[in-house]
């Protein structure tokens, strides 16, 4: 009998199955798509069993069964659970490793519980390569069931530079998928920040693709070390198969999305979470599809580029990345309160430290910040990040000014600056908004010198 089963053998599922086998556990694989099973069958041995029917798959697994469903999110997951239910026994464990919406996971958790099936909603990150060699895993749901599967998950997960597995129990029901959604929102934020830095480098600094590639490569060796910085260097260097140019100059500048970043924004609106960098990153993808592209391209005289542009950009990028992470953790803090979850932020930072798309040196410092104060109200309240803010905000302000002068849009760099200038500011101007609301709609206001709710008779009734 096999110790683990995987349903869905596409890009992720096949590699996750091979990863489990490579760590000494026996595994069965099944897909409704026969060619996917045939592809897995090439690796068949006593520890890896391809199966061709639902019954053959379920009956090949030792009890309690441990099944990872790694398929397209949405209706296919419900269809798969309906197929599985009559074949399973009470106590079996089903893990949904797809990018499912956390509302769906909350619902599925309850439905499966009624049938005595333990359900785990698990965010998985790392793409095709991570799935094979070590992904970051974010499991939420039944804690006892998690303990049963944790040896396998810990074996297959990526390891931090100090050897800790990038997996740890997140919390109940849909909390694991919530954390993956926030991971993807941070991913959108950092990707957009990098794209704006690239835009300033090419437009203001007039750097070539190869020069920019070297700049990102050097950044990746220091405090800015991050997977997304590393791959940006590689993307910029890549030559085109169809022309003699760099491929980057022929990739259409319209950003697509599958929706997890958008979901984060939807829930931020519900919670009132001020995730401005992530929101601007989501909207920048919409903008890239909506823009009419009929203005002349922005240009600036190379002589006007400051001598220290690259150093200033490195500092601005570092701080804006920190804001993207900080806003992700801020939304997690608000969600934990609203949904009654006890989230461990240092565990979450550790889960993201290796294997996943947002892995970076900075996550080590974030883990340390939450280890030192598990109730940190804002990442920039931690001494390390307070210092990061103080040391880099001047450069961020300069870069936003330089870009504005050159006509280069910086929605996320500007949002990061505005966030840092607002979030601790005792003198925000929203007293005017409250006055206006009370004037036109008698909506009332609070005062800053005494408790209570007040209304002013702003004008005489006619
Ligand atoms: N690709 C990536 O980098 C990452 C993906 N993920 C998530 O992992 C999951 C799998 O992703 P990926 O491997 O890229 O593949 P896809 O998201 O393209 O999903 C393909 C798999 O889903 C199966 N499927 C589709 N509809 C059904 C159905 N109704 N019943 C049963 N199976 C069905 C497919 O079978 P068939 O071929 O027959 O359609 C195939 O095995 C997704 O939720 C994705 O969001 C998470 C992290 C990274
Ligand atoms: O989950 C992922 C990485 O963490 C997936 O690659 C995700 O699909 C990327 O999001 P989008 O397609 O919306 O850019």
PDB file of N, CA and C and ligand atoms in Angstrom, residues 12 98-99 124-128 138 180-181 183-185 187-188 191 255-262 285 355-358, ligand 2:
ATOM      1  N   UNK A  12       2.386  20.993 -11.542  1.00  0.00           N
ATOM      2  CA  UNK A  12       2.677  20.953 -10.105  1.00  0.00           C
ATOM      3  C   UNK A  12       2.532  19.537  -9.541  1.00  0.00           C
ATOM      4  N   UNK A  98      -4.165  23.421  -4.347  1.00  0.00           N
ATOM      5  CA  UNK A  98      -4.306  24.410  -5.425  1.00  0.00           C
ATOM      6  C   UNK A  98      -4.460  25.821  -4.870  1.00  0.00           C
ATOM      7  N   UNK A  99      -4.536  26.773  -5.777  1.00  0.00           N
ATOM      8  CA  UNK A  99      -4.726  28.169  -5.359  1.00  0.00           C
ATOM      9  C   UNK A  99      -6.218  28.433  -5.161  1.00  0.00           C
ATOM     10  N   UNK A 124       0.502  26.340  -1.832  1.00  0.00           N
ATOM     11  CA  UNK A 124       1.782  25.788  -2.306  1.00  0.00           C
ATOM     12  C   UNK A 124       2.431  26.855  -3.183  1.00  0.00           C
ATOM     13  N   UNK A 125       3.694  27.135  -2.958  1.00  0.00           N
ATOM     14  CA  UNK A 125       4.379  28.083  -3.847  1.00  0.00           C
ATOM     15  C   UNK A 125       5.767  27.566  -4.217  1.00  0.00           C
ATOM     16  N   UNK A 126       6.202  27.957  -5.389  1.00  0.00           N
ATOM     17  CA  UNK A 126       7.547  27.564  -5.818  1.00  0.00           C
ATOM     18  C   UNK A 126       7.579  27.210  -7.291  1.00  0.00           C
ATOM     19  N   UNK A 127       6.390  27.159  -7.909  1.00  0.00           N
ATOM     20  CA  UNK A 127       6.327  26.830  -9.332  1.00  0.00           C
ATOM     21  C   UNK A 127       6.791  25.401  -9.583  1.00  0.00           C
ATOM     22  N   UNK A 128       7.026  25.112 -10.860  1.00  0.00           N
ATOM     23  CA  UNK A 128       7.353  23.759 -11.322  1.00  0.00           C
ATOM     24  C   UNK A 128       8.626  23.232 -10.636  1.00  0.00           C
ATOM     25  N   UNK A 138       1.778  26.039   2.950  1.00  0.00           N
ATOM     26  CA  UNK A 138       1.017  26.812   3.935  1.00  0.00           C
ATOM     27  C   UNK A 138      -0.283  26.078   4.285  1.00  0.00           C
ATOM     28  N   UNK A 180      -1.668  31.968   1.570  1.00  0.00           N
ATOM     29  CA  UNK A 180      -1.148  31.870   0.183  1.00  0.00           C
ATOM     30  C   UNK A 180      -1.638  33.052  -0.667  1.00  0.00           C
ATOM     31  N   UNK A 181      -2.892  33.445  -0.438  1.00  0.00           N
ATOM     32  CA  UNK A 181      -3.439  34.604  -1.165  1.00  0.00           C
ATOM     33  C   UNK A 181      -2.609  35.863  -0.842  1.00  0.00           C
ATOM     34  N   UNK A 183       0.508  35.855   0.249  1.00  0.00           N
ATOM     35  CA  UNK A 183       1.801  35.624  -0.428  1.00  0.00           C
ATOM     36  C   UNK A 183       1.732  36.155  -1.859  1.00  0.00           C
ATOM     37  N   UNK A 184       0.665  35.802  -2.564  1.00  0.00           N
ATOM     38  CA  UNK A 184       0.566  36.212  -3.969  1.00  0.00           C
ATOM     39  C   UNK A 184       0.367  37.721  -4.099  1.00  0.00           C
ATOM     40  N   UNK A 185      -0.345  38.336  -3.139  1.00  0.00           N
ATOM     41  CA  UNK A 185      -0.497  39.798  -3.157  1.00  0.00           C
ATOM     42  C   UNK A 185       0.863  40.469  -2.990  1.00  0.00           C
ATOM     43  N   UNK A 187       3.652  39.131  -3.729  1.00  0.00           N
ATOM     44  CA  UNK A 187       4.338  38.818  -5.010  1.00  0.00           C
ATOM     45  C   UNK A 187       3.991  39.884  -6.070  1.00  0.00           C
ATOM     46  N   UNK A 188       2.704  40.218  -6.198  1.00  0.00           N
ATOM     47  CA  UNK A 188       2.278  41.249  -7.156  1.00  0.00           C
ATOM     48  C   UNK A 188       2.980  42.572  -6.819  1.00  0.00           C
ATOM     49  N   UNK A 191       6.776  42.473  -7.644  1.00  0.00           N
ATOM     50  CA  UNK A 191       6.980  42.421  -9.104  1.00  0.00           C
ATOM     51  C   UNK A 191       6.751  43.795  -9.734  1.00  0.00           C
ATOM     52  N   UNK A 255       0.201  42.930 -18.432  1.00  0.00           N
ATOM     53  CA  UNK A 255       0.377  41.892 -17.403  1.00  0.00           C
ATOM     54  C   UNK A 255      -0.930  41.126 -17.178  1.00  0.00           C
ATOM     55  N   UNK A 256      -0.835  39.811 -17.227  1.00  0.00           N
ATOM     56  CA  UNK A 256      -2.003  38.945 -16.983  1.00  0.00           C
ATOM     57  C   UNK A 256      -2.081  38.591 -15.507  1.00  0.00           C
ATOM     58  N   UNK A 257      -3.137  37.936 -15.146  1.00  0.00           N
ATOM     59  CA  UNK A 257      -3.303  37.527 -13.743  1.00  0.00           C
ATOM     60  C   UNK A 257      -4.343  36.427 -13.678  1.00  0.00           C
ATOM     61  N   UNK A 258      -4.137  35.547 -12.659  1.00  0.00           N
ATOM     62  CA  UNK A 258      -5.144  34.491 -12.442  1.00  0.00           C
ATOM     63  C   UNK A 258      -6.098  34.899 -11.323  1.00  0.00           C
ATOM     64  N   UNK A 259      -5.743  35.913 -10.525  1.00  0.00           N
ATOM     65  CA  UNK A 259      -6.762  36.447  -9.607  1.00  0.00           C
ATOM     66  C   UNK A 259      -6.466  36.426  -8.124  1.00  0.00           C
ATOM     67  N   UNK A 260      -5.406  35.729  -7.692  1.00  0.00           N
ATOM     68  CA  UNK A 260      -5.192  35.651  -6.237  1.00  0.00           C
ATOM     69  C   UNK A 260      -4.845  37.022  -5.635  1.00  0.00           C
ATOM     70  N   UNK A 261      -4.103  37.860  -6.411  1.00  0.00           N
ATOM     71  CA  UNK A 261      -3.801  39.215  -5.937  1.00  0.00           C
ATOM     72  C   UNK A 261      -5.086  40.029  -5.823  1.00  0.00           C
ATOM     73  N   UNK A 262      -5.973  39.852  -6.800  1.00  0.00           N
ATOM     74  CA  UNK A 262      -7.254  40.571  -6.783  1.00  0.00           C
ATOM     75  C   UNK A 262      -8.080  40.153  -5.561  1.00  0.00           C
ATOM     76  N   UNK A 285      -1.732  46.172 -13.226  1.00  0.00           N
ATOM     77  CA  UNK A 285      -1.954  45.123 -14.246  1.00  0.00           C
ATOM     78  C   UNK A 285      -3.184  45.483 -15.085  1.00  0.00           C
ATOM     79  N   UNK A 355      12.028  28.383  -1.091  1.00  0.00           N
ATOM     80  CA  UNK A 355      11.083  27.574  -1.877  1.00  0.00           C
ATOM     81  C   UNK A 355      10.036  28.365  -2.630  1.00  0.00           C
ATOM     82  N   UNK A 356       9.613  29.514  -2.110  1.00  0.00           N
ATOM     83  CA  UNK A 356       8.477  30.195  -2.739  1.00  0.00           C
ATOM     84  C   UNK A 356       8.942  31.367  -3.595  1.00  0.00           C
ATOM     85  N   UNK A 357       7.994  31.966  -4.306  1.00  0.00           N
ATOM     86  CA  UNK A 357       8.327  33.032  -5.259  1.00  0.00           C
ATOM     87  C   UNK A 357       8.800  34.302  -4.532  1.00  0.00           C
ATOM     88  N   UNK A 358       8.303  34.560  -3.313  1.00  0.00           N
ATOM     89  CA  UNK A 358       8.704  35.813  -2.630  1.00  0.00           C
ATOM     90  C   UNK A 358       9.866  35.580  -1.666  1.00  0.00           C
TER      91      UNK A 358
HETATM   92  O1  LIG B   2       0.724  30.978  -7.099  1.00  0.00           O
HETATM   93  C1  LIG B   2       1.585  31.218  -7.908  1.00  0.00           C
HETATM   94  C2  LIG B   2       2.963  31.572  -7.469  1.00  0.00           C
HETATM   95  O2  LIG B   2       3.046  31.815  -6.124  1.00  0.00           O
HETATM   96  C3  LIG B   2       1.231  31.166  -9.355  1.00  0.00           C
HETATM   97  O3  LIG B   2       2.333  31.167 -10.191  1.00  0.00           O
HETATM   98  C4  LIG B   2       0.212  32.222  -9.677  1.00  0.00           C
HETATM   99  O4  LIG B   2      -0.599  31.746 -10.705  1.00  0.00           O
HETATM  100  C5  LIG B   2       0.766  33.563 -10.133  1.00  0.00           C
HETATM  101  O5  LIG B   2      -0.255  34.514 -10.133  1.00  0.00           O
HETATM  102  P1  LIG B   2      -0.752  35.297 -11.434  1.00  0.00           P
HETATM  103  O6  LIG B   2      -0.950  34.265 -12.533  1.00  0.00           O
HETATM  104  O7  LIG B   2      -2.023  35.942 -11.011  1.00  0.00           O
HETATM  105  O8  LIG B   2       0.356  36.264 -11.764  1.00  0.00           O
END
